[in-house]
Coordinates of C-alpha atoms and ligand atoms in Angstrom, one line a residue:
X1 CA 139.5 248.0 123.1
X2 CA 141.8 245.0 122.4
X3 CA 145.2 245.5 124.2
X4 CA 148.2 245.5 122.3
X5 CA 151.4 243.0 123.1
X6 CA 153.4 244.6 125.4
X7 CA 157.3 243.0 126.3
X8 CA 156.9 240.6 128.9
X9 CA 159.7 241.8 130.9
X10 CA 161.3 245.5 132.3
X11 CA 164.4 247.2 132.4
X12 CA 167.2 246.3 135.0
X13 CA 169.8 247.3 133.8
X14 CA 171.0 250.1 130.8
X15 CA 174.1 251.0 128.2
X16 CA 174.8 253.7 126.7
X17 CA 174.8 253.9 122.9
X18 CA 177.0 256.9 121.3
X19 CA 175.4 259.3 118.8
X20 CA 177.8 261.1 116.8
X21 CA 177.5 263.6 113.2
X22 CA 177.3 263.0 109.7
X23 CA 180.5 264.4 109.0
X24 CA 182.0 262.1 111.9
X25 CA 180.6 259.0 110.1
X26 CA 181.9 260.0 106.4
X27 CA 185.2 260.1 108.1
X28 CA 185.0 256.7 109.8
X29 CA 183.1 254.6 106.8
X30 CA 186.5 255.7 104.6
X31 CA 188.9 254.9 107.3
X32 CA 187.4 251.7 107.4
X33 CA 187.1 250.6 104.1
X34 CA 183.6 250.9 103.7
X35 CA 183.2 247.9 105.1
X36 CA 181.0 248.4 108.1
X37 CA 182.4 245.1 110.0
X38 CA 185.8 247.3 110.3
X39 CA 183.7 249.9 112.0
X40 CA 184.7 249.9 116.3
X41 CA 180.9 249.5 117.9
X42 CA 181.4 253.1 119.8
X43 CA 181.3 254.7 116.4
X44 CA 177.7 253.0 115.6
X45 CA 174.2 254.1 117.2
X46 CA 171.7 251.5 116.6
X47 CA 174.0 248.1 115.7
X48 CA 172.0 245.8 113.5
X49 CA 174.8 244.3 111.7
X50 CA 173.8 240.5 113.4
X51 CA 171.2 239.2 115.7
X52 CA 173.6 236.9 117.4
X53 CA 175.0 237.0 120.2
X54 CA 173.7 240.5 121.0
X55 CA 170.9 240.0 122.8
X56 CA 170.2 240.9 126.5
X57 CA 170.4 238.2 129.0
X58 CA 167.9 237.3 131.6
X59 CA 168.6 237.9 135.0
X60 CA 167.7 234.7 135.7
X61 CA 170.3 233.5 133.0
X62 CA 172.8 235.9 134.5
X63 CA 172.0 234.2 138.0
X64 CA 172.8 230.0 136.4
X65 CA 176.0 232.0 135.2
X66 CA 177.0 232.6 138.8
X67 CA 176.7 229.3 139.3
X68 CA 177.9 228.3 136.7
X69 CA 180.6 224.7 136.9
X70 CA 183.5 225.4 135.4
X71 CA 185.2 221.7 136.2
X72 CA 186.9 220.1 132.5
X73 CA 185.1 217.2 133.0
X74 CA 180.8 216.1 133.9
X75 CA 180.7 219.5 134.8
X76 CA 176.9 219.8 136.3
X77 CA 176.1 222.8 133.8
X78 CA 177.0 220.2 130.9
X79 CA 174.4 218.1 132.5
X80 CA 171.9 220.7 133.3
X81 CA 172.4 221.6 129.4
X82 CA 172.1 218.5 127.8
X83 CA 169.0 217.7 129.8
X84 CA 167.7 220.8 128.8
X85 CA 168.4 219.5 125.2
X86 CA 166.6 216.8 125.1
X87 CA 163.7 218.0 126.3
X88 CA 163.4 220.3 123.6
X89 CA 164.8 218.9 120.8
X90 CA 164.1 215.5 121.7
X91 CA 167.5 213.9 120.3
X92 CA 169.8 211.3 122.0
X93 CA 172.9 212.9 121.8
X94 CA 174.5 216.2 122.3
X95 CA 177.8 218.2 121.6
X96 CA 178.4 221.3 123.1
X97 CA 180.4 223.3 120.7
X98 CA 181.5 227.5 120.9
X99 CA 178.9 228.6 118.3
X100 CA 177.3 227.4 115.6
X101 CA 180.0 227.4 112.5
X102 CA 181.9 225.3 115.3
X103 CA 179.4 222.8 115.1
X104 CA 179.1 222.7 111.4
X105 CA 183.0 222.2 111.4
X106 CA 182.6 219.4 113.3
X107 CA 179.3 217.5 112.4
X108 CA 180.8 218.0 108.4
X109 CA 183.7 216.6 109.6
X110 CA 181.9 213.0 110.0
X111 CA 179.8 213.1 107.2
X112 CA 181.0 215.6 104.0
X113 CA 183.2 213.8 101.4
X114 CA 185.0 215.6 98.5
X115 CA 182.8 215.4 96.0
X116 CA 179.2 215.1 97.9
X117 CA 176.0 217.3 97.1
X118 CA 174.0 218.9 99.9
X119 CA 170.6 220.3 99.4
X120 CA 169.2 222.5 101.6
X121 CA 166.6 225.8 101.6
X122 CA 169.8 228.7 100.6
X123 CA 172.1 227.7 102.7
X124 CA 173.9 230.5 105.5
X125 CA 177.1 231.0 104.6
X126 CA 179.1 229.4 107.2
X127 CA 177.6 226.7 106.3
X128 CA 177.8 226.7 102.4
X129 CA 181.6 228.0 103.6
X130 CA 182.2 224.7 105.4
X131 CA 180.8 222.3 102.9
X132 CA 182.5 223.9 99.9
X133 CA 185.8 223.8 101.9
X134 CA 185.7 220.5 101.7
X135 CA 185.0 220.6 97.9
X136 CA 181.6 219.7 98.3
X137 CA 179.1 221.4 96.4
X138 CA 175.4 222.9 97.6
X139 CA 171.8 223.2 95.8
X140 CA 169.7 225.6 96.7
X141 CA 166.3 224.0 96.8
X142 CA 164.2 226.7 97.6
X143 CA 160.1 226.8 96.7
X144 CA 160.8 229.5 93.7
X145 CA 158.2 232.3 95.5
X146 CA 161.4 232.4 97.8
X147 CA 163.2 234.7 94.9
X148 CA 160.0 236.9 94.4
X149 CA 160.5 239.7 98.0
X150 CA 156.4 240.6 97.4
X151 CA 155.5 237.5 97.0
X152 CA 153.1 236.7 100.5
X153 CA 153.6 233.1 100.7
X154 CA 153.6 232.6 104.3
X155 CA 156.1 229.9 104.8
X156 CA 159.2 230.9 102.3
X157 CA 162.0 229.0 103.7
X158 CA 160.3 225.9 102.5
X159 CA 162.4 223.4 100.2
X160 CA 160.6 222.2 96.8
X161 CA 160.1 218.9 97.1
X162 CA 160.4 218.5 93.1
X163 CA 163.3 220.1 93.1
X164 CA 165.1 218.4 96.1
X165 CA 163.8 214.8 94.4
X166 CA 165.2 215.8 91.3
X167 CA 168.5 216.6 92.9
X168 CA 168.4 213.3 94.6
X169 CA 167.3 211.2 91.6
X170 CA 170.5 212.5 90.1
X171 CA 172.9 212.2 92.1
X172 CA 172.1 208.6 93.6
X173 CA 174.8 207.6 97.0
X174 CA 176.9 211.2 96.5
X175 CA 174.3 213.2 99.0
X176 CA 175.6 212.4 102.6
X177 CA 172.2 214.9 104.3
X178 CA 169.7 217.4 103.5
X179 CA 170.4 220.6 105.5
X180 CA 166.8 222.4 106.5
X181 CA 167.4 226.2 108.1
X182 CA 164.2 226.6 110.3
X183 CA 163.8 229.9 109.7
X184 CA 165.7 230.6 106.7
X185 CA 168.1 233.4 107.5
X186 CA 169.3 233.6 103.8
X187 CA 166.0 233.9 102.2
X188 CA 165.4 236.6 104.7
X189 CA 164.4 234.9 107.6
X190 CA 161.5 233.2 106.2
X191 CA 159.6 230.3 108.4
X192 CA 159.3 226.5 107.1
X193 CA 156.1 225.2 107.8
X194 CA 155.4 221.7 109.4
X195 CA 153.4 220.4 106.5
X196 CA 156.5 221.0 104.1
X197 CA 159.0 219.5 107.0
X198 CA 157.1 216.3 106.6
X199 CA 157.4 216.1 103.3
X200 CA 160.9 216.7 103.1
X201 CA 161.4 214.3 106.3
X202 CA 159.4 211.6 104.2
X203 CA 161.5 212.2 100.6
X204 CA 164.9 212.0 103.0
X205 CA 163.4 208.8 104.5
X206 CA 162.3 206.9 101.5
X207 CA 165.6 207.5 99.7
X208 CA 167.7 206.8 103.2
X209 CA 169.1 210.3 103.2
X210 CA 169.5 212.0 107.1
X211 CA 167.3 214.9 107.2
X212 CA 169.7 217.7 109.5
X213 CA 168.1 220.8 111.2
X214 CA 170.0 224.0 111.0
X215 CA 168.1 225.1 113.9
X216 CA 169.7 228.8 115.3
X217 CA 165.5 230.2 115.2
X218 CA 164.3 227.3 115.4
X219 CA 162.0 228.6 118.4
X220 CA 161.1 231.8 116.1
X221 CA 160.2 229.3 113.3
X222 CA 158.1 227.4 115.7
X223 CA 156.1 230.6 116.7
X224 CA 155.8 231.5 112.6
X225 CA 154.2 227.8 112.5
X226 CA 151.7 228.3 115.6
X227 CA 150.1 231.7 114.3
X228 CA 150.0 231.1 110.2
X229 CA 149.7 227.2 110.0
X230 CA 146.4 225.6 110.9
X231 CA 146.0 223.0 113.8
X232 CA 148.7 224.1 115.6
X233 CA 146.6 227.1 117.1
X234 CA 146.6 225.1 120.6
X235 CA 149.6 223.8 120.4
X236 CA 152.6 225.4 123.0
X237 CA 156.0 226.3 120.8
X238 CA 158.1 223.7 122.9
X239 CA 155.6 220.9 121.6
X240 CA 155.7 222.5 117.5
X241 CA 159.3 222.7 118.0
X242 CA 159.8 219.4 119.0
X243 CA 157.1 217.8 116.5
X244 CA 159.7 219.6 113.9
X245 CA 163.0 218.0 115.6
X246 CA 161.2 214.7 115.1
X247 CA 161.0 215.1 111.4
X248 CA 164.7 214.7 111.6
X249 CA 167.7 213.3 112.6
X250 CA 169.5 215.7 114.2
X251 CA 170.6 219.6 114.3
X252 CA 173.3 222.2 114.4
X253 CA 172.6 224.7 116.8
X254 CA 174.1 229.0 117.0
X255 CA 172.4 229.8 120.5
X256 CA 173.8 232.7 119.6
X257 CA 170.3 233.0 118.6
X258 CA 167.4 231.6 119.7
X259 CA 169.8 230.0 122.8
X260 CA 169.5 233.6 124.1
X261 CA 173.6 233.6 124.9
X262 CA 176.0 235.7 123.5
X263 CA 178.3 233.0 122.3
X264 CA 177.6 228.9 122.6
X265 CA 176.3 226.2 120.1
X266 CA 175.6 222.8 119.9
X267 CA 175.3 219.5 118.0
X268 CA 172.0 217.1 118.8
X269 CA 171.6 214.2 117.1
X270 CA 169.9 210.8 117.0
X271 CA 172.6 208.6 115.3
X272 CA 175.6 206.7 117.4
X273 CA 177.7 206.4 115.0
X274 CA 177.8 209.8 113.5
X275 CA 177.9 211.0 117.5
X276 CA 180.8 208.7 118.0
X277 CA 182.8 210.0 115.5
X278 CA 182.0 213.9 115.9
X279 CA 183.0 213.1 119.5
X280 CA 186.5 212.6 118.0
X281 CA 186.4 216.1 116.4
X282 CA 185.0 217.9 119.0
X283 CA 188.0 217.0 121.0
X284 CA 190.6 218.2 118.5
X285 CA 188.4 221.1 117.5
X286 CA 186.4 222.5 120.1
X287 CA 187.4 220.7 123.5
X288 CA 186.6 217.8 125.5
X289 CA 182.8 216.4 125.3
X290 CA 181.7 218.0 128.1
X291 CA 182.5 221.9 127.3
X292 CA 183.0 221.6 124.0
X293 CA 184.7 225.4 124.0
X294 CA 182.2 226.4 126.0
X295 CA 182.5 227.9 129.7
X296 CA 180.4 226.3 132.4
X297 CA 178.7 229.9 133.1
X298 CA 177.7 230.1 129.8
X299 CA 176.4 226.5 129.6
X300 CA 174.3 227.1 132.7
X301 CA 173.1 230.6 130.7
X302 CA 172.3 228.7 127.7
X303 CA 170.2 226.0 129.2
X304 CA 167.8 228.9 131.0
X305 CA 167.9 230.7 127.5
X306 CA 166.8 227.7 125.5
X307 CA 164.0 227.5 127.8
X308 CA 163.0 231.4 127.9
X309 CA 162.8 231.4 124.1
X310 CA 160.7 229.1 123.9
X311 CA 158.1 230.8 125.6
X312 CA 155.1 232.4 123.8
X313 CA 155.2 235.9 125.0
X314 CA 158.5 236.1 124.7
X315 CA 158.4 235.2 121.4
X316 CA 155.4 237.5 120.7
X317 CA 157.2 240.7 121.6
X318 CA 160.4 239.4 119.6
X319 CA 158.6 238.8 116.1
X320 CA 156.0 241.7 116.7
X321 CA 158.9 244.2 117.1
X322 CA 160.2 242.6 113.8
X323 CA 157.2 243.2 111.9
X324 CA 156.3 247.0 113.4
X325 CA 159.6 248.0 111.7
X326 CA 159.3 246.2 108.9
X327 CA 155.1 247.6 108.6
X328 CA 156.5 251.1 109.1
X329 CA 158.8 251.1 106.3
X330 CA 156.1 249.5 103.7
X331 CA 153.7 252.2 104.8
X332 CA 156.9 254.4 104.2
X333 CA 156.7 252.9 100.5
X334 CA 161.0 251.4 101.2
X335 CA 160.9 248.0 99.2
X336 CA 160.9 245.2 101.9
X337 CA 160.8 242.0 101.5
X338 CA 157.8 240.3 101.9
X339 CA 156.3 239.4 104.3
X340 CA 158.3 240.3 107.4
X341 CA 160.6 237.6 108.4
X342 CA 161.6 236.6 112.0
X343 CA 164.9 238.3 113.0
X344 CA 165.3 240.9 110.9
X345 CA 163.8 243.3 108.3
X346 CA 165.6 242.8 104.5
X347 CA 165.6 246.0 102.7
X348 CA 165.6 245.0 98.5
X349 CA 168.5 246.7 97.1
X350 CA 167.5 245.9 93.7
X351 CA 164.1 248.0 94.0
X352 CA 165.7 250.7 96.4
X353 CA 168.7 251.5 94.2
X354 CA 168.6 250.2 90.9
X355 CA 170.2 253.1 89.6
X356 CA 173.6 251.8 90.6
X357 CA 175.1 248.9 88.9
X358 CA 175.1 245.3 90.5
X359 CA 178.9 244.8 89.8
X360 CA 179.8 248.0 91.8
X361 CA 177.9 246.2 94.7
X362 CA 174.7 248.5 95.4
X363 CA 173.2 246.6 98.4
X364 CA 176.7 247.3 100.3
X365 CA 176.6 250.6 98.8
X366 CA 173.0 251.7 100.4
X367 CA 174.2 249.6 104.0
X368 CA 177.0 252.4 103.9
X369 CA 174.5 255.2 102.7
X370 CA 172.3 253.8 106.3
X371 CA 175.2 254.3 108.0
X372 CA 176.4 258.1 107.2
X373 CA 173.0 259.3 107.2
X374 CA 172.1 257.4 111.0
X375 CA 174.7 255.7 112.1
X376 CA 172.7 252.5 111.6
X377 CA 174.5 249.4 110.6
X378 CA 173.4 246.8 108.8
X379 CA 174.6 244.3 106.9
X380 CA 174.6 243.1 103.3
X381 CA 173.5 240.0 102.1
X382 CA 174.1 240.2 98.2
X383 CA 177.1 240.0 95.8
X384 CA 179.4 241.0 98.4
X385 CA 178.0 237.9 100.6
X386 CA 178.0 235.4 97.5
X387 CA 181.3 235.6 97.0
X388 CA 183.1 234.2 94.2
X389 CA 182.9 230.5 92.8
X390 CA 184.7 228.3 94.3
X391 CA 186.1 227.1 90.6
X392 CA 185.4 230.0 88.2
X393 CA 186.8 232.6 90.9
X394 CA 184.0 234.6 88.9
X395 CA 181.2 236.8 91.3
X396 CA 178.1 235.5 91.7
X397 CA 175.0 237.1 91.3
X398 CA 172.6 236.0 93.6
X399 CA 168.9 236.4 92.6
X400 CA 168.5 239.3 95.7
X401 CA 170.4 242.2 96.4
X402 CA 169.4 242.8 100.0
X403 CA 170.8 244.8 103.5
X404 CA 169.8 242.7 106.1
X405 CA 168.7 245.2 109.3
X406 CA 168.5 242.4 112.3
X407 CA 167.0 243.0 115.5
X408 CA 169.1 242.2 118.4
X409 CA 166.8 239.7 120.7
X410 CA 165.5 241.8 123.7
X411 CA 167.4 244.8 123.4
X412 CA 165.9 247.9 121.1
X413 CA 162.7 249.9 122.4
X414 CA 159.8 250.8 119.7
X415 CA 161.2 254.5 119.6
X416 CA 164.7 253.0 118.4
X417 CA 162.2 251.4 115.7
X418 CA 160.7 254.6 114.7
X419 CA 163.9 256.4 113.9
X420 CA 165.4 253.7 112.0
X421 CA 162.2 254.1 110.1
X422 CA 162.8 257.1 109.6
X423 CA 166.6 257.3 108.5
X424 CA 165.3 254.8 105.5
X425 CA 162.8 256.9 104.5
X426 CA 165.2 259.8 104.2
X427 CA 167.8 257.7 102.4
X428 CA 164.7 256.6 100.2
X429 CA 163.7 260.0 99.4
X430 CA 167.0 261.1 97.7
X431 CA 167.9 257.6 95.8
X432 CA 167.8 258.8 92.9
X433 CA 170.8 260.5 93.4
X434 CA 172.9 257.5 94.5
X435 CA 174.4 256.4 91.0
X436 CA 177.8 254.7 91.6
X437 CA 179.0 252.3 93.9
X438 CA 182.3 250.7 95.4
X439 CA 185.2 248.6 93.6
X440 CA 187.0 245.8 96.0
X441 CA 190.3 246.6 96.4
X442 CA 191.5 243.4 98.3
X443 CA 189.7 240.7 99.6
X444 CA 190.2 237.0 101.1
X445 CA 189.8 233.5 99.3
X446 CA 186.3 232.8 101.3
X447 CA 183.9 234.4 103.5
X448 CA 185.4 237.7 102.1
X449 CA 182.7 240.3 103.2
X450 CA 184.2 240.2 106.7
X451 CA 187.4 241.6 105.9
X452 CA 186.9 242.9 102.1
X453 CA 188.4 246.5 101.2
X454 CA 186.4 249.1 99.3
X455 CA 186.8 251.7 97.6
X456 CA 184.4 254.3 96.4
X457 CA 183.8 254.8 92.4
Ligands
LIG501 N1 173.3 229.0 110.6 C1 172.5 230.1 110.5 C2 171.2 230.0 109.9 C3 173.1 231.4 110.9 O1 172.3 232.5 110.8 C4 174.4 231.4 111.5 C5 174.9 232.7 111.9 C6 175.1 230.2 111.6 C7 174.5 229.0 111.2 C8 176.5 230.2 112.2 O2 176.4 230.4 113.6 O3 177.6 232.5 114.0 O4 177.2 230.9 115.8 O5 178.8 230.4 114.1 N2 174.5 233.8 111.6 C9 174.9 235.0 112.1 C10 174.1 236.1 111.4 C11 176.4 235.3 112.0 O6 174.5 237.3 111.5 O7 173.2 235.8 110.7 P1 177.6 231.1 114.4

């Protein structure tokens, strides 16, 4: 009999999670707006509103926190970090920042102009948040099966190289970088394949356009690459993951995610000029050079969790947890996308609950249903999400309607998998009778799905 996976680590330590009733939920939801990031964590059972920063630590990362150098300047966790750093990412230079928006803030400081154009692969949205703040303007450069959820292609956070030369063609001198998210959390955290990171390393290169690395799974992206792209079979994830950082010429990092930390980020980059100059805004923004908003505990943390995720059997339980849930609710007959993606399982709203209108937001509206009937919370990535143009102030659509259920690194058993299975297929089994949605009642200029109000139509 082949053995199945089993997580390469036990139990040290243990929280309580509260269960609580239906009736109990109903009440809370309304109180808070039916937006489930208003919800207090005590009122939630199984929390998969966001993979990051809610993973469990090591105890060898909560160890390097005791130790820990919490001097302002050439602290030694800095040093431990950035050597860390390089060995995995390979790049010259590095910024420690407090997470990863932090570091877009400041990397986009140095190099978006009013004006610019930055393709990417569906950009996350602090990211599309920081370059439209600065009245730049993204292109989504997606292959097109990226759109399709039951389409299998294997790697589906790969840019179109057509489309991204097209986009360059056009716009000659007005593209400052090419953003790449390795894996592609927006898309549904969908893997980019080395083959297509060549390609769009050798386009960038040819036209004298930086090739940048929004890297916060990078480490799941390299394990995606290792089982489902040939000749890397043999090949550790530390060396695929630094094959990929050599494709560009630098990264923003959230190790909120694949750093295995609860809060931290960085910059890495290959360019002295561009370094020079972020250095200049990570001081105003984040701190000085050497903490970079960061404590020196959680420096020391990050630089054992950078390590630890990089490991194979780590990795294997992590992505295999992923996809039992996400199997489970196919075999269930819920519409998924397709195929499983790294952090998280994407329910399809549009298939799920097409019975509710797209302007009374029905991807938020099943996220809430999820929550009443299990006290699960998830998040959604749809209308709400898009937010309105920047110019038009008008919604956008996005092509997906999807609640994203992410799976905090290291921290759910199988049996906490099972009965979120289960809570879907209950919700599934009465959609039909879910026919109206939610109306905003107030919401901010940008990023409004944090703090929107709802109410209930
Ligand atoms: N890039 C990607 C691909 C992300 O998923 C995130 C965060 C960021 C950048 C920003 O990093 O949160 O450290 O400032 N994603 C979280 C999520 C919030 O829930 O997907 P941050």
């Amino acid at each position: 009999m082949e053995l199945p996976y089993a997580e390469p680590y036990k139990v040290k330590m243990v929280e309580s999670i509260k269960r609580s009733t239906k009736e109990q939920r109903e009440e809370w939801i309304k109180k808070a707006h039916y937006n489930l990031f208003n919800l207090s964590s005590d009122k939630v059972f199984i929390d998969l509103l966001t993979d990051s920063g809610t993973g469990a630590m090591s105890d060898k990362q909560w160890s390097a926190m005791m130790s820990g150098d919490e001097s302002y300047a050439g602290s030694t966790s800095y040093l431990q970090l950035k050597k860390v750093v390089k060995k995995i990412t390979g790049y010259k230079y590095f910024l420690p920042t407090h997470q990863g928006r932090a570091a877009e803030n400041v990397l986009f400081s140095v190099m978006v102009k009013k004006g610019n154009i930055i393709p990417g692969n569906s950009h996350f949205d602090t990211t599309k948040g920081h370059i439209e703040f600065r009245k730049a303007t993204t292109v989504d450069c997606s292959i097109d099966e990226a759109f399709n959820t039951i389409d299998q292609h294997p790697f589906k956070g790969n840019i179109d190289v057509e489309k991204l030369k097209n986009i360059f063609d056009k716009n000659p001198e007005n593209i400052p970088f090419v953003v790449f998210t390795i894996t592609c959390n927006t898309s549904g955290g969908q893997p980019v394949s080395m083959e297509n990171i060549k390609a769009v390393s050798k386009l960038c290169k040819s036209y004298g356009i930086p090739l940048i690395f929004d890297a916060a799974r990078f480490a799941e992206n390299a394990y995606f690459i290792k089982m489902k792209e040939k000749g890397y079979e043999d090949n550790s994830i530390k060396e695929i993951a630094k094959k990929v950082f050599s494709y560009g010429d630098g990264m923003t990092m959230s190790a909120k995610k694949d750093g295995l930390v609860n809060m931290g980020g960085f910059i890495a980059l290959n360019n002295e000029e561009i370094y020079k100059q972020a250095t200049v805004y990570n001081i105003m923004y984040e701190g000085f050079i050497t903490y970079g908003g960061m404590n020196g505990r959680d420096m020391a943390a990050l630089a054992v969790g950078l390590d630890e995720s990089t490991e194979f059997n780590y990795l294997e339980s992590r992505i295999e947890q992923v996809a039992f849930l996400g199997r489970t609710l196919t075999d269930f007959g819920v519409p998924v996308l397709q195929p499983i993606g790294g952090h998280a399982v994407f329910i399809d709203a549009n298939k799920f609950v097409p019975t509710i209108p797209r302007d009374e937001y029905r991807a938020q509206a099943l996220a809430i249903e999820l929550y009443i009937v299990g006290g699960i919370r998830g998040v959604e990535i749809g209308t709400v999400l898009a937010d309105r143009d920047p110019f038009t102030r008008k919604n956008r659509y996005p092509e997906l309607e999807l609640v994203r259920l992410a799976i905090p690194r290291r921290t759910y058993s199988l049996n906490h998998m099972k009965y979120i299975a289960a809570v879907l297929k209950n919700v599934y089994d009465t959609r039909n009778e879910a026919k109206y949605g939610y109306t905003i009642i107030d919401e901010a200029p940008i990023m409004r799905h944090f703090t929107v109000k709802f109410k209930k139509n």
